Amino acid sequence: MVGRYNASNQAQSSEAGQPYIGTNGRDRYIGVEMTIPFFEGYSRTYKIRSAQAQLEGKQVSLADAGCRIAGGSECLDQLSRA
């Protein structure tokens, strides 16, 4: 939400050459401010690609740990082909 209040005690003229009228001016505003990003600089795409790469790395690490626990050399051969 956005709000604003303005009070002015300055004399105002209705038009050029007209005498000044001693009035008080008050302005009140209330509204809603919204920010809509229409271009993010491909940051969402890069974040998704980074997350996918991290996921693949974790999957390889998990498979490697499983092979080490099992102690099988055929498992290591499959990892090197992937």
Short mmCIF file of C-alpha atoms in Angstrom, two decimals:
data_model
loop_
_atom_site.label_atom_id
_atom_site.label_comp_id
_atom_site.label_asym_id
_atom_site.label_seq_id
_atom_site.Cartn_x
_atom_site.Cartn_y
_atom_site.Cartn_z
CA MET A 1 0.00 0.00 0.00
CA VAL A 2 1.13 3.50 -0.76
CA GLY A 3 -0.23 6.59 0.93
CA ARG A 4 0.56 10.28 0.86
CA TYR A 5 -0.79 13.40 2.53
CA ASN A 6 0.20 16.92 1.54
CA ALA A 7 -0.91 20.18 3.17
CA SER A 8 -0.05 23.58 1.75
CA ASN A 9 -0.75 27.05 3.20
CA GLN A 10 0.60 28.82 0.14
CA ALA A 11 -1.62 31.34 -1.62
CA GLN A 12 -2.81 30.20 -5.02
CA SER A 13 -3.75 32.11 -8.17
CA SER A 14 -6.55 30.88 -10.41
CA GLU A 15 -4.86 32.14 -13.62
CA ALA A 16 -2.03 34.39 -14.77
CA GLY A 17 -2.66 37.99 -13.80
CA GLN A 18 -5.38 37.14 -11.31
CA PRO A 19 -5.05 38.02 -7.65
CA TYR A 20 -3.91 35.39 -5.22
CA ILE A 21 -6.54 33.63 -3.15
CA GLY A 22 -5.55 32.69 0.37
CA THR A 23 -6.65 29.07 0.47
CA ASN A 24 -5.29 26.01 2.07
CA GLY A 25 -4.59 23.10 -0.22
CA ARG A 26 -4.71 19.50 0.92
CA ASP A 27 -4.02 16.46 -1.16
CA ARG A 28 -4.61 12.91 -0.06
CA TYR A 29 -3.65 9.84 -2.01
CA ILE A 30 -3.93 6.15 -1.31
CA GLY A 31 -3.17 3.35 -3.71
CA VAL A 32 -1.47 0.08 -4.42
CA GLU A 33 2.00 -0.22 -5.86
CA MET A 34 2.83 -3.27 -7.94
CA THR A 35 6.07 -4.41 -9.47
CA ILE A 36 5.76 -6.65 -12.51
CA PRO A 37 9.07 -7.90 -13.88
CA PHE A 38 8.65 -8.40 -17.60
CA PHE A 39 12.28 -9.40 -18.21
CA GLU A 40 14.45 -11.15 -15.65
CA GLY A 41 17.57 -11.47 -17.77
CA TYR A 42 17.19 -15.24 -18.15
CA SER A 43 18.00 -15.66 -14.45
CA ARG A 44 15.22 -18.23 -13.99
CA THR A 45 16.58 -20.34 -16.87
CA TYR A 46 20.10 -20.26 -15.43
CA LYS A 47 18.85 -21.17 -11.95
CA ILE A 48 17.00 -24.18 -13.36
CA ARG A 49 20.04 -25.34 -15.34
CA SER A 50 22.25 -24.93 -12.28
CA ALA A 51 19.84 -26.96 -10.15
CA GLN A 52 19.72 -29.70 -12.80
CA ALA A 53 23.51 -29.87 -12.95
CA GLN A 54 23.71 -30.08 -9.15
CA LEU A 55 21.12 -32.87 -9.15
CA GLU A 56 23.09 -34.86 -11.73
CA GLY A 57 26.27 -34.41 -9.71
CA LYS A 58 24.57 -35.63 -6.53
CA GLN A 59 23.13 -38.64 -8.37
CA VAL A 60 26.59 -39.61 -9.64
CA SER A 61 28.05 -39.19 -6.15
CA LEU A 62 25.31 -41.37 -4.69
CA ALA A 63 25.84 -44.07 -7.31
CA ASP A 64 29.60 -43.93 -6.71
CA ALA A 65 29.11 -44.32 -2.97
CA GLY A 66 26.84 -47.30 -3.59
CA CYS A 67 29.47 -48.92 -5.77
CA ARG A 68 32.15 -48.40 -3.17
CA ILE A 69 29.98 -50.01 -0.53
CA ALA A 70 29.17 -52.95 -2.83
CA GLY A 71 32.81 -53.21 -3.89
CA GLY A 72 31.91 -54.25 -7.42
CA SER A 73 34.13 -53.25 -10.32
CA GLU A 74 31.31 -53.67 -12.87
CA CYS A 75 29.46 -50.85 -11.16
CA LEU A 76 32.44 -48.54 -11.64
CA ASP A 77 32.57 -49.49 -15.32
CA GLN A 78 28.91 -48.45 -15.70
CA LEU A 79 29.62 -45.11 -14.04
CA SER A 80 32.52 -44.39 -16.38
CA ARG A 81 30.27 -45.00 -19.42
CA ALA A 82 27.53 -42.64 -18.16
#
